[in-house]
mmCIF file of C-alpha atoms and ligand atoms in Angstrom:
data_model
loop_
_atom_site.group_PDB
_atom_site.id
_atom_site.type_symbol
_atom_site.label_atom_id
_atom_site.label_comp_id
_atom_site.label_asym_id
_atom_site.label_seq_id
_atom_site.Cartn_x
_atom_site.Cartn_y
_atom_site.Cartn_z
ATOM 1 C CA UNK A 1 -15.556 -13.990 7.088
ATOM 2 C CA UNK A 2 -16.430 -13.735 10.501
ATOM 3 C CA UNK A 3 -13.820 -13.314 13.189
ATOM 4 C CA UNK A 4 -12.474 -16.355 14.993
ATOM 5 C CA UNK A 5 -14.444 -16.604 18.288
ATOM 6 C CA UNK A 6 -12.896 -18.087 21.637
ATOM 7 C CA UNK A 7 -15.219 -20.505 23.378
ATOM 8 C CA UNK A 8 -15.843 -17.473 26.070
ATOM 9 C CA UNK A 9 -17.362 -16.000 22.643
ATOM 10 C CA UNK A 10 -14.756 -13.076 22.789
ATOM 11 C CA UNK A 11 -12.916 -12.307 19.450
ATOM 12 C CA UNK A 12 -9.658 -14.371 19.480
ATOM 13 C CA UNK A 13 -5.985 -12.824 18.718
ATOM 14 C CA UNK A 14 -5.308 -14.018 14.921
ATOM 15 C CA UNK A 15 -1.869 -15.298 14.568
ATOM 16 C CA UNK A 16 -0.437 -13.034 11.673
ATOM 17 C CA UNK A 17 2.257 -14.799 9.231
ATOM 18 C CA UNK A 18 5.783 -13.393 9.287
ATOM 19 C CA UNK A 19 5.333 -10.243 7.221
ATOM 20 C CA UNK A 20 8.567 -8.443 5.446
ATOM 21 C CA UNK A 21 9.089 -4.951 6.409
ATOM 22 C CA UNK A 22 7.687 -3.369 3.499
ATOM 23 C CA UNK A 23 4.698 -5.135 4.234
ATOM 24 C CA UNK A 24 4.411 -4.835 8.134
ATOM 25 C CA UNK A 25 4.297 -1.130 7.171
ATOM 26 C CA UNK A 26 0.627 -2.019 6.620
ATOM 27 C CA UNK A 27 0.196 -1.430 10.750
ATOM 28 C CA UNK A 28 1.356 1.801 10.903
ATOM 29 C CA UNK A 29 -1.606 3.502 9.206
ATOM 30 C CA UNK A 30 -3.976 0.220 10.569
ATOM 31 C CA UNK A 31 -3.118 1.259 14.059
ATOM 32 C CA UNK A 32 -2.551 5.453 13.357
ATOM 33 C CA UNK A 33 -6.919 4.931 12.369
ATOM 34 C CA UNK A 34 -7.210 3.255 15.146
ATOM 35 C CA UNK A 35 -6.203 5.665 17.215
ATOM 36 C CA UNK A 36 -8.174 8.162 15.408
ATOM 37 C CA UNK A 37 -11.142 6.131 16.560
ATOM 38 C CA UNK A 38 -10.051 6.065 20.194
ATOM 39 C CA UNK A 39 -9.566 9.807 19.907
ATOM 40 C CA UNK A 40 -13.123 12.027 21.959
ATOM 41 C CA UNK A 41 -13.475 13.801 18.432
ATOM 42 C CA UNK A 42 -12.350 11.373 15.549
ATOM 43 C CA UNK A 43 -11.300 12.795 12.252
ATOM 44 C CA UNK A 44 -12.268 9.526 10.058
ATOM 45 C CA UNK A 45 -13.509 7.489 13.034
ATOM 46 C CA UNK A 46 -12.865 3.622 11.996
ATOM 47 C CA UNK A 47 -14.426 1.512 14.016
ATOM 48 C CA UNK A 48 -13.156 -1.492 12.122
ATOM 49 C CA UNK A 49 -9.630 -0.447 12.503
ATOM 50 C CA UNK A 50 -9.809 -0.558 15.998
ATOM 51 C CA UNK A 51 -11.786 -4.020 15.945
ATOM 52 C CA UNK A 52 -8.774 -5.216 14.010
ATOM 53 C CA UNK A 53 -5.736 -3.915 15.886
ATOM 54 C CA UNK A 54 -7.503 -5.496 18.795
ATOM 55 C CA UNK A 55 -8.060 -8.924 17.072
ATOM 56 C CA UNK A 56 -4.122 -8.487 15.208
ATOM 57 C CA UNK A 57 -1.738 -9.940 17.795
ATOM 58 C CA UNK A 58 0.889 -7.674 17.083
ATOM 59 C CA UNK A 59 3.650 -5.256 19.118
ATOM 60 C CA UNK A 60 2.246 -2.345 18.362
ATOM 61 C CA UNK A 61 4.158 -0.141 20.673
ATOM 62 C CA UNK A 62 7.098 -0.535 19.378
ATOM 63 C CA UNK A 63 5.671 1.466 16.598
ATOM 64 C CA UNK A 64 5.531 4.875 18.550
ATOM 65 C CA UNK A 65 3.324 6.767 16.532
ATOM 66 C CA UNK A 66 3.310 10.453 17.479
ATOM 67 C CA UNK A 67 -0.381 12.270 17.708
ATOM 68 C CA UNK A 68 0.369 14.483 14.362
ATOM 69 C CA UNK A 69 0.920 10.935 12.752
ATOM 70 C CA UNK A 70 -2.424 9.874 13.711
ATOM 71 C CA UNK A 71 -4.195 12.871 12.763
ATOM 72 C CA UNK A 72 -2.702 12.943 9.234
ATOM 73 C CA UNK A 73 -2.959 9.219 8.474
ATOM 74 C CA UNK A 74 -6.646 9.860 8.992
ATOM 75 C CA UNK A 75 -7.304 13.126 7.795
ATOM 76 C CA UNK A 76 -5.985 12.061 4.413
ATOM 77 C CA UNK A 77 -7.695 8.296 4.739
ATOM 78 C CA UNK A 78 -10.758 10.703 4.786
ATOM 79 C CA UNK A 79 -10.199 13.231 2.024
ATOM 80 C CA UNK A 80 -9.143 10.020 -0.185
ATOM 81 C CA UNK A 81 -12.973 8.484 0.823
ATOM 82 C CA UNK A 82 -14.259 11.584 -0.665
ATOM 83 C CA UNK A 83 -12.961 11.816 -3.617
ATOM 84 C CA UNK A 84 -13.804 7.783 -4.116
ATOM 85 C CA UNK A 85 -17.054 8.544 -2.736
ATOM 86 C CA UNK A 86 -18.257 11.477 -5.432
ATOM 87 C CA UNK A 87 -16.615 9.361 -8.198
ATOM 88 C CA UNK A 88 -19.214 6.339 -7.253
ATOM 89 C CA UNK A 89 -21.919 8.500 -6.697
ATOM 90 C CA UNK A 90 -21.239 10.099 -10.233
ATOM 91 C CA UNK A 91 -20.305 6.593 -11.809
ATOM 92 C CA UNK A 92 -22.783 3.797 -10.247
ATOM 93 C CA UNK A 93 -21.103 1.409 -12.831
ATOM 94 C CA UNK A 94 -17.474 2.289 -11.541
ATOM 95 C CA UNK A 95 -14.838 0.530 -10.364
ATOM 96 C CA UNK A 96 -12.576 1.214 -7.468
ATOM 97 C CA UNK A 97 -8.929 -0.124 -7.032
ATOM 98 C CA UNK A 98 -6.804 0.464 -3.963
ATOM 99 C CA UNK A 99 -3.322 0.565 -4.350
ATOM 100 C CA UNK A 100 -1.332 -1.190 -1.439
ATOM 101 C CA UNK A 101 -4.759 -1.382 0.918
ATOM 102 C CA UNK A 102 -3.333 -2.822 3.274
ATOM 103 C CA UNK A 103 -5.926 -4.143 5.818
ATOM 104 C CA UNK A 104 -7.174 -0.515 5.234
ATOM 105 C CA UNK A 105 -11.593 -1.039 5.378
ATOM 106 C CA UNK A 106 -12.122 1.665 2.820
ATOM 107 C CA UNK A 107 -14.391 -0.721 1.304
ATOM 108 C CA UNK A 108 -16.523 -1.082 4.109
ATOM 109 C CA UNK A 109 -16.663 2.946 4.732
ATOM 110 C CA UNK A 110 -17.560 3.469 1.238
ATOM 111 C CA UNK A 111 -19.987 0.511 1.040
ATOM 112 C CA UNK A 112 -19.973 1.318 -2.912
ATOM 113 C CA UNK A 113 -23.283 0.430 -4.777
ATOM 114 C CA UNK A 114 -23.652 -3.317 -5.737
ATOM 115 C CA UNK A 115 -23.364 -1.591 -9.446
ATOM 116 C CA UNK A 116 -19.837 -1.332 -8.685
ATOM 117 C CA UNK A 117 -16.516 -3.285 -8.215
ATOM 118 C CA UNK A 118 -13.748 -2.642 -5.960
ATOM 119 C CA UNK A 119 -10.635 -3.959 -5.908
ATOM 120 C CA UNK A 120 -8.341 -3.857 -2.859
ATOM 121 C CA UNK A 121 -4.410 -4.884 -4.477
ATOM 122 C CA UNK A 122 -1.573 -5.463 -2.050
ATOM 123 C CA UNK A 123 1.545 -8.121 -1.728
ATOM 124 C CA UNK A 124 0.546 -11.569 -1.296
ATOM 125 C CA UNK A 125 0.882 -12.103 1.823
ATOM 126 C CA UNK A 126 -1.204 -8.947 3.011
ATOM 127 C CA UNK A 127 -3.973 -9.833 0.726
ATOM 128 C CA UNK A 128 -3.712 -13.291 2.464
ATOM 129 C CA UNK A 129 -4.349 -12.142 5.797
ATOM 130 C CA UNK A 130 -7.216 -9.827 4.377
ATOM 131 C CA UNK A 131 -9.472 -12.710 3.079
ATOM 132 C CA UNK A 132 -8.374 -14.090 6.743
ATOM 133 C CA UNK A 133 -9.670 -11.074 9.576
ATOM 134 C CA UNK A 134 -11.821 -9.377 6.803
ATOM 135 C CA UNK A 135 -15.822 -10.036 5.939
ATOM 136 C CA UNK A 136 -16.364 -10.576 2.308
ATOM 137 C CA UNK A 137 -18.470 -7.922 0.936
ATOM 138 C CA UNK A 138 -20.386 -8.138 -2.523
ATOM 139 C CA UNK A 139 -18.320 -6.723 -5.142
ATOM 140 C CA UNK A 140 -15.319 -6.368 -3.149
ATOM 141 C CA UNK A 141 -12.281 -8.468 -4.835
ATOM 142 C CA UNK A 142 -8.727 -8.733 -3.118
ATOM 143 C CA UNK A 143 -5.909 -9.018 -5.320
ATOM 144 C CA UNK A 144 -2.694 -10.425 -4.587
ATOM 145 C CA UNK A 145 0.210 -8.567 -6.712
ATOM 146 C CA UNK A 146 2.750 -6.360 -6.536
ATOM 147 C CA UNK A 147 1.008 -3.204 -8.204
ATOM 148 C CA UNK A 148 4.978 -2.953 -9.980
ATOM 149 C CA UNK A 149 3.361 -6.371 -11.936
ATOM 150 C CA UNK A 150 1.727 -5.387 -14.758
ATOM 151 C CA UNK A 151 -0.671 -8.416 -15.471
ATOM 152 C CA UNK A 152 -2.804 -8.170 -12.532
ATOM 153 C CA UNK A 153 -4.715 -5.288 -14.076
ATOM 154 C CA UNK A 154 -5.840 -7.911 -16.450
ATOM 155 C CA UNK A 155 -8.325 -9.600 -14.024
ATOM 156 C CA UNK A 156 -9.878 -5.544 -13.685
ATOM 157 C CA UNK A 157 -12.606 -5.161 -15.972
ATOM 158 C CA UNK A 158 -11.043 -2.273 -18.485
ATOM 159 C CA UNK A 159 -14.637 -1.212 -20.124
ATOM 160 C CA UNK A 160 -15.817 1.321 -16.840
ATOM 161 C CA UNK A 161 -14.836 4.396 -15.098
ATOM 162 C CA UNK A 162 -12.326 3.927 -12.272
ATOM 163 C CA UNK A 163 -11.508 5.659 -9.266
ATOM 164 C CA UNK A 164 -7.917 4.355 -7.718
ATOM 165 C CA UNK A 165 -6.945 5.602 -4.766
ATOM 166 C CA UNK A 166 -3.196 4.857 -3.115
ATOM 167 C CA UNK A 167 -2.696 5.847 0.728
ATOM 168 C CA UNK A 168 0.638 5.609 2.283
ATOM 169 C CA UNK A 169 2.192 3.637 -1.004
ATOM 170 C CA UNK A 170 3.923 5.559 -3.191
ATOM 171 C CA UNK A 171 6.661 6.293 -0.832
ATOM 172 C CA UNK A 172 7.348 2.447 -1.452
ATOM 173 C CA UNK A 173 8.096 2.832 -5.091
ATOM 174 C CA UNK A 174 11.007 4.777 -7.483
ATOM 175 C CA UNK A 175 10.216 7.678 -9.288
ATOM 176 C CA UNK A 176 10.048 5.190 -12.483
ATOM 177 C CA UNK A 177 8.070 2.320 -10.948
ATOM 178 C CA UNK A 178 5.414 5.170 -9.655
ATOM 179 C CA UNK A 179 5.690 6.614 -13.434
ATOM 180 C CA UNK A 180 4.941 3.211 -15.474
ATOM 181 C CA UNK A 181 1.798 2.273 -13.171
ATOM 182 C CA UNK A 182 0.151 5.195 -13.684
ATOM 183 C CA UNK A 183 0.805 4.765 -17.222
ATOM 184 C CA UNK A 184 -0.272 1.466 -16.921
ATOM 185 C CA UNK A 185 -3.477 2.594 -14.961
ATOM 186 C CA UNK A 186 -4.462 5.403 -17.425
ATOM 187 C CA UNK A 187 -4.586 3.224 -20.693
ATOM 188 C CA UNK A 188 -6.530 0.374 -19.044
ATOM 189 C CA UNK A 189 -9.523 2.362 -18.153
ATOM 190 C CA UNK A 190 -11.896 4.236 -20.473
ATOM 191 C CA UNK A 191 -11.291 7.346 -17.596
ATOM 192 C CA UNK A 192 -11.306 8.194 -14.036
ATOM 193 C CA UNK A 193 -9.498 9.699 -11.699
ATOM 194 C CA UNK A 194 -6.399 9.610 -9.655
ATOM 195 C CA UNK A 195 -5.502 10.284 -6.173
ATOM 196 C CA UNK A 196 -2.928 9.503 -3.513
ATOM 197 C CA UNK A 197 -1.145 11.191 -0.860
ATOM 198 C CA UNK A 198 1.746 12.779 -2.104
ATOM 199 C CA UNK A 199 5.250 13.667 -0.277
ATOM 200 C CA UNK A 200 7.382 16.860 -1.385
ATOM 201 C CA UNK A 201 11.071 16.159 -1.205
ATOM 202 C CA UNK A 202 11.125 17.735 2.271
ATOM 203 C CA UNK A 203 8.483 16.094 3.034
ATOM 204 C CA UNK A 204 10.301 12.763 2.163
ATOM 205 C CA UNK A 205 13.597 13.917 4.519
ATOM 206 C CA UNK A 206 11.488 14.197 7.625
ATOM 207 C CA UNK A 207 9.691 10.912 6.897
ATOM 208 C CA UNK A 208 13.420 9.374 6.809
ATOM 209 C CA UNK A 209 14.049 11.064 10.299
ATOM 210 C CA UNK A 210 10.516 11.648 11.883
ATOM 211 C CA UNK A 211 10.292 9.222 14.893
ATOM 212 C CA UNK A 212 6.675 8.427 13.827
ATOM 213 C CA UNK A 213 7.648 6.945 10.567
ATOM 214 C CA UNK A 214 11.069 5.246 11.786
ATOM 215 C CA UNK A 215 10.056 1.911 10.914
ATOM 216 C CA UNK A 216 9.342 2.542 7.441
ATOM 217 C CA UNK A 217 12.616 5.133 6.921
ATOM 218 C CA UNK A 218 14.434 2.852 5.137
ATOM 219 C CA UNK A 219 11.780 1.469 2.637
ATOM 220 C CA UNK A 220 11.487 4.578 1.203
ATOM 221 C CA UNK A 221 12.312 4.762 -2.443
ATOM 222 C CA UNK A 222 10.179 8.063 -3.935
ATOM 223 C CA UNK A 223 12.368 11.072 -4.375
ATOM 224 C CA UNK A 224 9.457 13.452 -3.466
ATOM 225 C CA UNK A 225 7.797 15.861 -5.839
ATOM 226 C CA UNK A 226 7.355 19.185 -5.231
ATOM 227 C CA UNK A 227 5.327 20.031 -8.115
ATOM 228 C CA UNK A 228 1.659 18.900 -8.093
ATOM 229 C CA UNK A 229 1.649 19.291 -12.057
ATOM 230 C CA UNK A 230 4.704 16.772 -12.436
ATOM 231 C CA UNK A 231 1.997 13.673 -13.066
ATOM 232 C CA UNK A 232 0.776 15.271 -16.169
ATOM 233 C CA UNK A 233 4.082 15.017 -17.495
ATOM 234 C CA UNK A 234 4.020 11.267 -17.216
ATOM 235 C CA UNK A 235 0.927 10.934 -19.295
ATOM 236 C CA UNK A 236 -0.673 13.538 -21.030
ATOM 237 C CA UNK A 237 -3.812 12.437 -19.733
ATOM 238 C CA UNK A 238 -3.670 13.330 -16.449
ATOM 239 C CA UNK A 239 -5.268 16.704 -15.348
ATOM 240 C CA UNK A 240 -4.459 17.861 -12.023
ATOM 241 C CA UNK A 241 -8.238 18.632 -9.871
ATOM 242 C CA UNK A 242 -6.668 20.019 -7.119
ATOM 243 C CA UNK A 243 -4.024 19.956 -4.452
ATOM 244 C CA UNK A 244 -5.388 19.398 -1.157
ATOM 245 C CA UNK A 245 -3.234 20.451 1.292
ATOM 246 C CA UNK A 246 -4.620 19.042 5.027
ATOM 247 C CA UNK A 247 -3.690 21.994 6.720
ATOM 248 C CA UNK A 248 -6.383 24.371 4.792
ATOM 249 C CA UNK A 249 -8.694 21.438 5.205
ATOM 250 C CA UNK A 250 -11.873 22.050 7.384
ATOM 251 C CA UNK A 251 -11.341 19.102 9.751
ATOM 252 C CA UNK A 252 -8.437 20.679 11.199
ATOM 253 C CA UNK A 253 -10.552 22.470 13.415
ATOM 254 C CA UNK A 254 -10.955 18.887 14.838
ATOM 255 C CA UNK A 255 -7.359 18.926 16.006
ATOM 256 C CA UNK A 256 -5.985 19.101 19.578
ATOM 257 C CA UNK A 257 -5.371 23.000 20.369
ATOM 258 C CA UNK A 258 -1.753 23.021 19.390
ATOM 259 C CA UNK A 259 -2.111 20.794 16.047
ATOM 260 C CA UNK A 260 -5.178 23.285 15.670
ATOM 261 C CA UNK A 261 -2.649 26.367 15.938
ATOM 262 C CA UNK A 262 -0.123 24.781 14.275
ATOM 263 C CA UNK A 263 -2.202 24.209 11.076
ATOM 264 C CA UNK A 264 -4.028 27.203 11.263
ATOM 265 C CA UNK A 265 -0.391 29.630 10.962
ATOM 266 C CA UNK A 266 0.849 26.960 8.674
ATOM 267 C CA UNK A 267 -2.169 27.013 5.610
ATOM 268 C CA UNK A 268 -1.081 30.852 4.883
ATOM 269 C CA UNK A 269 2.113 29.831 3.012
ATOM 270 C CA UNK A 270 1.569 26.628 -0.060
ATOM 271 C CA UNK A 271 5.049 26.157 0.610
ATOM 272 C CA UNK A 272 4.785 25.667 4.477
ATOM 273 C CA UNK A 273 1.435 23.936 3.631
ATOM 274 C CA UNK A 274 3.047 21.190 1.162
ATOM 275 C CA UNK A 275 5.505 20.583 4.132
ATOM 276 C CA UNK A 276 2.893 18.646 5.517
ATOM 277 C CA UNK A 277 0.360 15.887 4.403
ATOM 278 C CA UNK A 278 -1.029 16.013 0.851
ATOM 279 C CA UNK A 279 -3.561 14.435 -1.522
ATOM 280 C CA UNK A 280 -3.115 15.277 -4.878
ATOM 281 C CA UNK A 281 -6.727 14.482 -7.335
ATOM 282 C CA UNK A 282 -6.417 13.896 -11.055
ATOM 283 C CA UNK A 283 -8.802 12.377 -13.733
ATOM 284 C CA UNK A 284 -8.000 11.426 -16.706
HETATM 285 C C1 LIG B 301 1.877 2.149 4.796
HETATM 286 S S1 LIG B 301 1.018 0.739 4.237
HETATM 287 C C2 LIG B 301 -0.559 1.450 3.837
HETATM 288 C C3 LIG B 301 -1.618 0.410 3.769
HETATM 289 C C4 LIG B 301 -3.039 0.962 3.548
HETATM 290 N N1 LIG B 301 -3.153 1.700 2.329
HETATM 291 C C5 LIG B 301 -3.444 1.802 4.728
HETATM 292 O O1 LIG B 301 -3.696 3.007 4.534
HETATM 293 O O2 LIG B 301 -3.547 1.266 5.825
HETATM 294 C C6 LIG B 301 1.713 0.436 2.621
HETATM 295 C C7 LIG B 301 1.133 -0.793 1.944
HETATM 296 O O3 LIG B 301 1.615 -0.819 0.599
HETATM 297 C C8 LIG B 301 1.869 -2.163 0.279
HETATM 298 N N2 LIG B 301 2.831 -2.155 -0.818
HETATM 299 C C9 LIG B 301 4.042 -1.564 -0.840
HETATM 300 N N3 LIG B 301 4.642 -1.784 -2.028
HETATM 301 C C10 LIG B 301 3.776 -2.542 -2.750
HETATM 302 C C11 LIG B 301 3.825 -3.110 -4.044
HETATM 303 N N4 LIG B 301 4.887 -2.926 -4.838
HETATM 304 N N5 LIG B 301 2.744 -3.813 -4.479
HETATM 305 C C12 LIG B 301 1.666 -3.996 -3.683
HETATM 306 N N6 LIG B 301 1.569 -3.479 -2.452
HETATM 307 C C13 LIG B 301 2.605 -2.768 -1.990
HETATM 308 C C14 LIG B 301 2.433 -2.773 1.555
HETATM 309 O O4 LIG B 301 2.362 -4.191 1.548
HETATM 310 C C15 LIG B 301 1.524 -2.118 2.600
HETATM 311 O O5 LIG B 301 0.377 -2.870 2.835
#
């Protein structure tokens, strides 16, 4: 739907219901691409992120997110649209499902074909406010579940070729809860693939002490997993693609000089590499 207008036909602040903290974590990466956008070279460059922190009245300096935050929340918003992207452009019929969207508008950057469905899940509340600040696109369904739930994959057609993608989520869940959804995932669809940003076990320590991701220390429930192969333990099913480590990613010559240098020393060591932000990219 269109935005509220005020009668001086400016966009008006929409008043946001009282979120819990594992969902106002959904403003963290909202405002991180916003940022992006405002940056003079923009890694993802969301425009409709920044039309929506604008319109969101919401505190969001008390957030304090540090440039390397706002680089990696959008690199990896960016290498997840890819791999979404070639999977739709391979699989017209597809459908799409985003883990814990958020009031991410990966839909809207995607624009998939009118062939296919896409499915944006997230706590009710979230989803809520998402039918509320968000246009309705064809073919674009919000679903209101916790993705730990496992009947809301029955209103997901289960006959096509799927593509989910999960960006800052799986921090949220256990080992166990992470383990049964992808189960869950894999025997609902015909095939597809898999990807999400993934955290090492270091990588899961700093999150719990990095200023940058102090507000959402304490919701953090995912060991970390150091080995990129550990998903096709969980289901035999899943085939790792490939690792993508951001710092070996192109768009890092994008970064501000010291980010720039930073990555650059950093992609000659996997293990210095995986310290950072990851995607990991499996079909099955
Ligand atoms: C850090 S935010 C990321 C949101 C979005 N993917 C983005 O990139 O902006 C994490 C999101 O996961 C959602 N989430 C966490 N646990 C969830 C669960 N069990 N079921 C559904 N959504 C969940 C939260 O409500 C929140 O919107």
């Amino acid at each position: 739907m269109d935005p509220p207008m005020s009668v001086e036909g400016e966009p008006m602040a929409v008043v946001l219901p009282a979120f819990t903290p594992l969902e106002d974590s959904l403003f963290l990466t909202l405002y991180a691409r916003a940022l992006d956008y405002r940056r003079r070279h923009p890694i993802l460059g969301d425009a409709m992120a920044d039309r929506l922190v604008r319109e969101l009245d919401y505190d969001y300096d008390q957030l304090r997110i540090d440039t390397n935050l706002v680089l990696n929340v959008a690199l990896r918003a960016k290498k997840l649209d890819q791999v979404a992207a070639r999977f739709l452009a391979r699989h017209p019929d597809a459908v799409g499902v985003d883990l814990g969207a958020g009031l991410d508008t990966r839909a809207f950057r995607l624009a998939p074909p009118p062939t296919a469905d896409w499915y944006d899940v997230d706590l009710p509340a979230v989803s809520t406010t998402r039918d509320e600040v968000l246009e309705e696109r064809a073919n674009a369904h919000v679903i209101a579940a916790d993705v730990r739930d496992p009947d809301w994959l029955d209103s997901v057609p289960g006959d096509r070729p799927a593509v989910i993608v999960a960006d800052g989520m799986m921090a949220f869940l256990s080992e166990d809860e992470l383990v049964a959804l992808w189960n869950r995932l894999v025997d609902h669809f015909p095939s597809g693939e898999i990807a999400f940003n993934s955290y090492t076990r270091f990588a899961i320590w700093i999150a719990r002490h990095a200023r940058g991701t102090k507000s959402v220390a304490d919701l953090v429930k995912f060991p970390g997993m150091d080995d990129p192969r550990a998903p096709e333990q969980w289901n035999p099913k899943l085939q790792l693609i490939r690792e993508i480590l951001l710092s070996r990613e192109p768009e890092v010559a994008e970064f501000p000089p010291a980010w720039r240098r930073y990555h650059r020393v950093a992609s000659h060591s996997t293990a210095w590499s995986r310290t950072g932000t990851i995607v990991l990219h499996y079909r099955f």
